[in-house]
PDB file of C-alpha atoms in Angstrom:
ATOM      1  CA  UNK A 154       4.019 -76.381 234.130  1.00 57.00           C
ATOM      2  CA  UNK A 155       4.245 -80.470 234.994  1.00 68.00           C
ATOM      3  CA  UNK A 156       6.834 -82.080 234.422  1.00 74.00           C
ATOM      4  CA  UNK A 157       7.134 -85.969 233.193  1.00 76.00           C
ATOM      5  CA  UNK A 158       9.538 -88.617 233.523  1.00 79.00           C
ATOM      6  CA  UNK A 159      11.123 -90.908 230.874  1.00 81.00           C
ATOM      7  CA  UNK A 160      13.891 -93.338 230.151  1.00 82.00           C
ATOM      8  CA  UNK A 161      14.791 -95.105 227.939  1.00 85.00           C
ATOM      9  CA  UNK A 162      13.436 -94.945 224.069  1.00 90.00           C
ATOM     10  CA  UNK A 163      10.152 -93.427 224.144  1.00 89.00           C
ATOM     11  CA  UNK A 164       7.796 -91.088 221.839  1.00 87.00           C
ATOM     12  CA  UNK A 165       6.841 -87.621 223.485  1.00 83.00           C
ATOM     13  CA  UNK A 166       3.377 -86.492 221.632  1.00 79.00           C
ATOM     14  CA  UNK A 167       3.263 -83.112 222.478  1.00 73.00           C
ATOM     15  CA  UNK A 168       0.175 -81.246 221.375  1.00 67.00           C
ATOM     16  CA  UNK A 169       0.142 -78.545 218.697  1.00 64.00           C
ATOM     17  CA  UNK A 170       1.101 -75.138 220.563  1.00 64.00           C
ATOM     18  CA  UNK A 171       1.991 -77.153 223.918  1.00 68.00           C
ATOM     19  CA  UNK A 172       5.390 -75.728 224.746  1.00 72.00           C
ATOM     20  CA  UNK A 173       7.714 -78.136 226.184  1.00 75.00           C
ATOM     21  CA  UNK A 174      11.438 -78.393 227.093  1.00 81.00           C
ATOM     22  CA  UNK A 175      14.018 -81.143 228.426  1.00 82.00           C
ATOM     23  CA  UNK A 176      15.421 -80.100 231.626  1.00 82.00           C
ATOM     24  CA  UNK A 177      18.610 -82.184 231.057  1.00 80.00           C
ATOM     25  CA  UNK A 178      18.893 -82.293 226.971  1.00 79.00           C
ATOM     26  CA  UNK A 179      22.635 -83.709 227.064  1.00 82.00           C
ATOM     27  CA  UNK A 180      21.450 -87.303 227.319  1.00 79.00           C
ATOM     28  CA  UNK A 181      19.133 -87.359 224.777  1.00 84.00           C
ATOM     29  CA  UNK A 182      18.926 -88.158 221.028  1.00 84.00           C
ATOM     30  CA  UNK A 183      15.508 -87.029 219.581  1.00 84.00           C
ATOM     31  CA  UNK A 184      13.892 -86.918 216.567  1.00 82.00           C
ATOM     32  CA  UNK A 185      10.620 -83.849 216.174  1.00 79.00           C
ATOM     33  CA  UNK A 186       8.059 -84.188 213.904  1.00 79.00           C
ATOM     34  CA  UNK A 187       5.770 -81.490 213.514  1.00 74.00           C
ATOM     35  CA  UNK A 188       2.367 -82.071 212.042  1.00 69.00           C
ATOM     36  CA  UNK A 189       0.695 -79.142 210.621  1.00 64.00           C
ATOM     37  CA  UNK A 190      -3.312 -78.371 210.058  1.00 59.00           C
ATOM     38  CA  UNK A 191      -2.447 -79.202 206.416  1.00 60.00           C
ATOM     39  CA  UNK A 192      -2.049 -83.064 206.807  1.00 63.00           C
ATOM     40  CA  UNK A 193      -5.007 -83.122 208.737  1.00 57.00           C
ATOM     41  CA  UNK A 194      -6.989 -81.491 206.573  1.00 53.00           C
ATOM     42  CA  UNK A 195      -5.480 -82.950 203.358  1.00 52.00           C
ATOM     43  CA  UNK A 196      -6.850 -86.473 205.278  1.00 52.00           C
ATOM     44  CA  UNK A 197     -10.300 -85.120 205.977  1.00 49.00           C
ATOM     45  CA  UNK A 198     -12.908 -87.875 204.587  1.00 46.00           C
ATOM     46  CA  UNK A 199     -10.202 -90.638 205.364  1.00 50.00           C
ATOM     47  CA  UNK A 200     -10.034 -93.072 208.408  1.00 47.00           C
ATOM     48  CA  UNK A 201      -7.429 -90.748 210.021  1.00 50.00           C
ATOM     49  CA  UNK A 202      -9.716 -87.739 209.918  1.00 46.00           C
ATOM     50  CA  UNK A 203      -9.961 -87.615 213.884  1.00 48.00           C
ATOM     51  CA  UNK A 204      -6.477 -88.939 214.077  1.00 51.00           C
ATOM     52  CA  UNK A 205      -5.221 -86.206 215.879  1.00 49.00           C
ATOM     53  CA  UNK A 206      -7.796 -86.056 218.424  1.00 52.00           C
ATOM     54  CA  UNK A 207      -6.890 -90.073 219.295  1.00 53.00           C
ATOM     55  CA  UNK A 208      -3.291 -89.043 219.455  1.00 56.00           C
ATOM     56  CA  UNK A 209      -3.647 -85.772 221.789  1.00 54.00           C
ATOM     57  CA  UNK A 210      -6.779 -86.639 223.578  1.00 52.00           C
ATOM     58  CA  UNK A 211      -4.775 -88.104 226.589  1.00 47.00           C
ATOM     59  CA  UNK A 212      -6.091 -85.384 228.952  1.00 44.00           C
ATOM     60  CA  UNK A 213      -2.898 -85.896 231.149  1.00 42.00           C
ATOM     61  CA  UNK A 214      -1.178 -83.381 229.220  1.00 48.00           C
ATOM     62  CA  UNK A 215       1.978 -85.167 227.283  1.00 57.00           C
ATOM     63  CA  UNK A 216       1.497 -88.772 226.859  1.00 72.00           C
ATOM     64  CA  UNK A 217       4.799 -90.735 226.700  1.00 81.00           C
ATOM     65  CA  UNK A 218       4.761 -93.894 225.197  1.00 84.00           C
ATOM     66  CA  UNK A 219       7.586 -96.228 225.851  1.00 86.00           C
ATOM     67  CA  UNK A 220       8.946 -98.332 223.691  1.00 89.00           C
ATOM     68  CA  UNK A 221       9.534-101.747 224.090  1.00 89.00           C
ATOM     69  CA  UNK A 222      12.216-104.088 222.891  1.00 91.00           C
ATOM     70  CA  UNK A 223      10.119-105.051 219.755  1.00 92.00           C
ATOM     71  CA  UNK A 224       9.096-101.401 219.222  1.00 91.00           C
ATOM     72  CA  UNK A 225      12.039-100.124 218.264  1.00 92.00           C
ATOM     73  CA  UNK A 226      13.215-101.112 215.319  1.00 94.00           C
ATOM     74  CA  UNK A 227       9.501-100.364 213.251  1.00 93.00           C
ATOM     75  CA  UNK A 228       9.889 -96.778 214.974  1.00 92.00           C
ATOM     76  CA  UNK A 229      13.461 -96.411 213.758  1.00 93.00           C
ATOM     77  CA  UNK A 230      12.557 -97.609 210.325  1.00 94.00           C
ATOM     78  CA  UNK A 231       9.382 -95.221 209.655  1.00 93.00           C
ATOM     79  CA  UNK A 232      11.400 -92.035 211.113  1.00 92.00           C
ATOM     80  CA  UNK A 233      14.061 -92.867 208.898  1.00 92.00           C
ATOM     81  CA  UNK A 234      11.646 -92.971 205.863  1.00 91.00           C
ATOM     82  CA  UNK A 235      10.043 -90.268 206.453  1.00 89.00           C
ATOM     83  CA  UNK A 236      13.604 -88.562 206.993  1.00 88.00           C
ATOM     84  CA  UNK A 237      14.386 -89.859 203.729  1.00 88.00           C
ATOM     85  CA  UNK A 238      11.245 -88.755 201.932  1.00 87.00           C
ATOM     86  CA  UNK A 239      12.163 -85.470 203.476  1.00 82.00           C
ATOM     87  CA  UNK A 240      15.599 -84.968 201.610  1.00 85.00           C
ATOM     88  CA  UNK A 241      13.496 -85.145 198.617  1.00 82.00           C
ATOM     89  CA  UNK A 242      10.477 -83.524 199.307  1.00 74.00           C
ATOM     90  CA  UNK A 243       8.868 -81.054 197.003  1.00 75.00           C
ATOM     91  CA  UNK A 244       4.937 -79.959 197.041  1.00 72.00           C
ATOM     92  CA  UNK A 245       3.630 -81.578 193.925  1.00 68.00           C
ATOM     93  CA  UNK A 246       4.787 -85.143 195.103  1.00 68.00           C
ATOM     94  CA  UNK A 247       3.933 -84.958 198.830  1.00 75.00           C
ATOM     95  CA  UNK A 248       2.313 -88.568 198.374  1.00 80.00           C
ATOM     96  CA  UNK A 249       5.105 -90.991 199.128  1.00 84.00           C
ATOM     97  CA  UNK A 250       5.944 -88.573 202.663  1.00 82.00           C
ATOM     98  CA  UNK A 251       2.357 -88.330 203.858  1.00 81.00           C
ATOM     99  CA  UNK A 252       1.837 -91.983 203.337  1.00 85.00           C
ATOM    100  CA  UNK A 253       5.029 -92.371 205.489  1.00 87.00           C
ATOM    101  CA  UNK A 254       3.159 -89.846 208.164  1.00 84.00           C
ATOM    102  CA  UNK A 255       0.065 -91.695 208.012  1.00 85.00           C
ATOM    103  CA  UNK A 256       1.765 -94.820 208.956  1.00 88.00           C
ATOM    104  CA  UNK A 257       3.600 -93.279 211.992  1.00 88.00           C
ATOM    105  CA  UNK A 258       0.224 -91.926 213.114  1.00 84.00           C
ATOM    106  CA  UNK A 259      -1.412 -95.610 212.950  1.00 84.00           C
ATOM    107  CA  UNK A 260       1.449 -97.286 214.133  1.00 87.00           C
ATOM    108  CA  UNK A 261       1.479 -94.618 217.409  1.00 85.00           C
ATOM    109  CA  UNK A 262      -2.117 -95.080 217.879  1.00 81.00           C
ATOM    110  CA  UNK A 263      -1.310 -99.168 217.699  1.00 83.00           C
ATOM    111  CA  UNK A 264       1.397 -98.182 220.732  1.00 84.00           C
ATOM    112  CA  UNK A 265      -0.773 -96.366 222.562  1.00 78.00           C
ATOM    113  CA  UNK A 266      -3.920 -98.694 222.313  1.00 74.00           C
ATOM    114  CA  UNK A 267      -1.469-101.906 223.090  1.00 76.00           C
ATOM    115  CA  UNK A 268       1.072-100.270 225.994  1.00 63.00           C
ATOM    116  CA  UNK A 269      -1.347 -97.639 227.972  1.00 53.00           C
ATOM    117  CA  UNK A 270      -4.981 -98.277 227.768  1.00 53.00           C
ATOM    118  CA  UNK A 271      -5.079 -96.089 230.731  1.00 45.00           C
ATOM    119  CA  UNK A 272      -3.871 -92.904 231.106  1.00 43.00           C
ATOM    120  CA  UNK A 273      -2.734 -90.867 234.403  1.00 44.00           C
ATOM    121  CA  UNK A 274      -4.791 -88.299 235.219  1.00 44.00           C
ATOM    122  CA  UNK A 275      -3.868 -85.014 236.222  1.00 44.00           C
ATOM    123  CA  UNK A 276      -4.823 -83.630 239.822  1.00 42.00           C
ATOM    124  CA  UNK A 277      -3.719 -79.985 238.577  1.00 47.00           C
ATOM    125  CA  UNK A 278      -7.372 -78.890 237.382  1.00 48.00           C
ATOM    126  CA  UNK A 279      -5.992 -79.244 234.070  1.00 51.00           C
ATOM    127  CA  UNK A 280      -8.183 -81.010 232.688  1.00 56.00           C
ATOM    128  CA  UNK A 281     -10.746 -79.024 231.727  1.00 66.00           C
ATOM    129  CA  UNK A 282      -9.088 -76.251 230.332  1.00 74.00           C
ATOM    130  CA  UNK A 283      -6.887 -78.595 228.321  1.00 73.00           C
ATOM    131  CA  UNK A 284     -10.322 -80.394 227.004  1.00 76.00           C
ATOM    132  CA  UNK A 285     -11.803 -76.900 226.080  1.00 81.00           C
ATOM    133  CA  UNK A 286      -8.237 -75.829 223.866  1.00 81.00           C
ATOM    134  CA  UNK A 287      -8.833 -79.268 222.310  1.00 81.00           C
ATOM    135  CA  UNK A 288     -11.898 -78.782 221.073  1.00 83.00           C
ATOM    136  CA  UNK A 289     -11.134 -75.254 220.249  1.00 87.00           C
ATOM    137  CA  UNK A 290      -8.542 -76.727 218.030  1.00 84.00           C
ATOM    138  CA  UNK A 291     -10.846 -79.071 216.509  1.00 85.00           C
ATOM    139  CA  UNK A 292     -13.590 -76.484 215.754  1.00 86.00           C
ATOM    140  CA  UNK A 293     -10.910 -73.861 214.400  1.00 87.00           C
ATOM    141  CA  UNK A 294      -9.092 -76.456 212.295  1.00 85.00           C
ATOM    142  CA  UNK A 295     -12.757 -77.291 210.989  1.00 85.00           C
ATOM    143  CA  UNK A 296     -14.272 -74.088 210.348  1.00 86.00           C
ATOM    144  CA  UNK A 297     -11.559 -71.407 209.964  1.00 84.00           C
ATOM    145  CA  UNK A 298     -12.937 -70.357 206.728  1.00 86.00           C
ATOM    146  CA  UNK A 299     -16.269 -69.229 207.727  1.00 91.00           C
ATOM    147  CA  UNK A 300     -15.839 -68.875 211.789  1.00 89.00           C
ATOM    148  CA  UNK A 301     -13.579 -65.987 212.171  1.00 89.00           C
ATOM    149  CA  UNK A 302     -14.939 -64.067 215.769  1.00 91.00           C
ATOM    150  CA  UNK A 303     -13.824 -65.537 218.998  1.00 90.00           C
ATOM    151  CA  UNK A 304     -17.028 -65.090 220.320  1.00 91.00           C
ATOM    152  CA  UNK A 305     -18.215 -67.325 217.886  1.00 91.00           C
ATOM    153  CA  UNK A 306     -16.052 -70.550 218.862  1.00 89.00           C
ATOM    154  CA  UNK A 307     -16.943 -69.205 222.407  1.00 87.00           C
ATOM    155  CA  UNK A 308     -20.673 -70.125 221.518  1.00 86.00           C
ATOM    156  CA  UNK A 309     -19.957 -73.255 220.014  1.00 86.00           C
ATOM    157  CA  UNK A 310     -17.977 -74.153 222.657  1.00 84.00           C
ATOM    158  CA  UNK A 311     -20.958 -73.120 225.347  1.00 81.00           C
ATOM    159  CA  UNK A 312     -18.517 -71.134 227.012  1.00 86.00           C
ATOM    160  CA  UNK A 313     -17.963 -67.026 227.476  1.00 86.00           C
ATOM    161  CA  UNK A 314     -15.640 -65.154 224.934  1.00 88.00           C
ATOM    162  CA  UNK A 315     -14.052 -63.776 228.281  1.00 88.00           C
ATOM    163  CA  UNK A 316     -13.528 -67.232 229.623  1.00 86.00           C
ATOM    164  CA  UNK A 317     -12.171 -68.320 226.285  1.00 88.00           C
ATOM    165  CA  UNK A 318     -10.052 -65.600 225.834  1.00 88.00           C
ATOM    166  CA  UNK A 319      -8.535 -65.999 229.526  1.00 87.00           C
ATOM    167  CA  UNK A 320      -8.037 -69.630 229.302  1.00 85.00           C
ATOM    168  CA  UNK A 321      -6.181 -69.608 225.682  1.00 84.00           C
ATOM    169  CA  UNK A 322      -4.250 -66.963 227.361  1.00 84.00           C
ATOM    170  CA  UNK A 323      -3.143 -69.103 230.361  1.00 82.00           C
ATOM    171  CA  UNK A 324      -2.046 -71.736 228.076  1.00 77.00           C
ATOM    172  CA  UNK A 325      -0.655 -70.558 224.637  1.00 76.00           C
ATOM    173  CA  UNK A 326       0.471 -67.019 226.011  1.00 80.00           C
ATOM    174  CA  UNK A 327      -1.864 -65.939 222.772  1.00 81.00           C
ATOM    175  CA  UNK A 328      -5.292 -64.542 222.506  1.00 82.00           C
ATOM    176  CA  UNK A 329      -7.674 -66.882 220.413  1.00 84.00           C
ATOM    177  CA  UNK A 330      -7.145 -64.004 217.645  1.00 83.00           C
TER     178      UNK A 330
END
């Protein structure tokens, strides 16, 4: 467990299966958007195909990006379209709300590239456990149809299924089955 400070208006990109929690929720007004393997696979063959490796491959764990004055208001205005688009969201016209995603995504990345070129990092010997689930999640989200055998990401991963199995354990509570 780490924990991270914020004030302010901010956006908290936690990683898929990262658990997370607010020690003091009562101040806060937030706004969770969860993006599943779909999207990202839906986008495969598009310039955001490794967009979700850019956005979680801060290795410190939960990168906060804080918003500045100017920052605001184009943050507001895409969570409130895509909140929109939600109200009237059904599968066969997904277009208008993934386009909506898709510009969150870029306009994050823009954040992050302009306001931290250089993240903290961590002094908890996370960091290479956290690198291995990424790629784990990479290679699963990639080849789930014909990979199946956690001793077969182990191997592409150059790791040992019992090393795999103990760190996925550590960190999701899960076994990679």
């Amino acid at each position: 467990m780490q924990e991270y400070e914020f004030a302010g208006p901010c956006l908290i990109l936690a990683p898929p299966f990262r658990p997370f929690t607010f020690l003091d929720p009562s101040f806060l007004t937030a706004t969770a958007i969860q993006f599943s393997n779909e999207f990202y696979w839906f986008e495969r063959n598009t310039p955001l195909d490794n967009c979700s490796n850019h956005v979680y491959s801060n290795e410190c764990g939960l990168p906060i990006i804080h918003l500045e004055t100017q920052d605001i208001v184009p943050v507001q205005s895409l969570f409130a379209s895509i909140y929109t688009e939600f109200e009237v969201y059904t599968p066969p016209n997904r277009e208008m709300l993934f386009t909506y995603l898709k510009a969150l995504l870029v306009h994050t990345l823009r954040l992050m590239s302009a306001h931290h070129p250089q993240p903290h990092q961590p002094s908890n010997g996370f960091h290479a456990d956290y690198a291995v689930l990424r790629h784990l999640m990479t290679l699963i989200n990639n080849n789930f149809r014909t990979v199946k055998r956690p001793s077969e990401y182990a191997d592409l991963l150059h790791i040992t299924t019992d090393a795999l199995t103990k760190t996925a354990r550590k960190y999701y509570g899960k076994t990679v089955t």
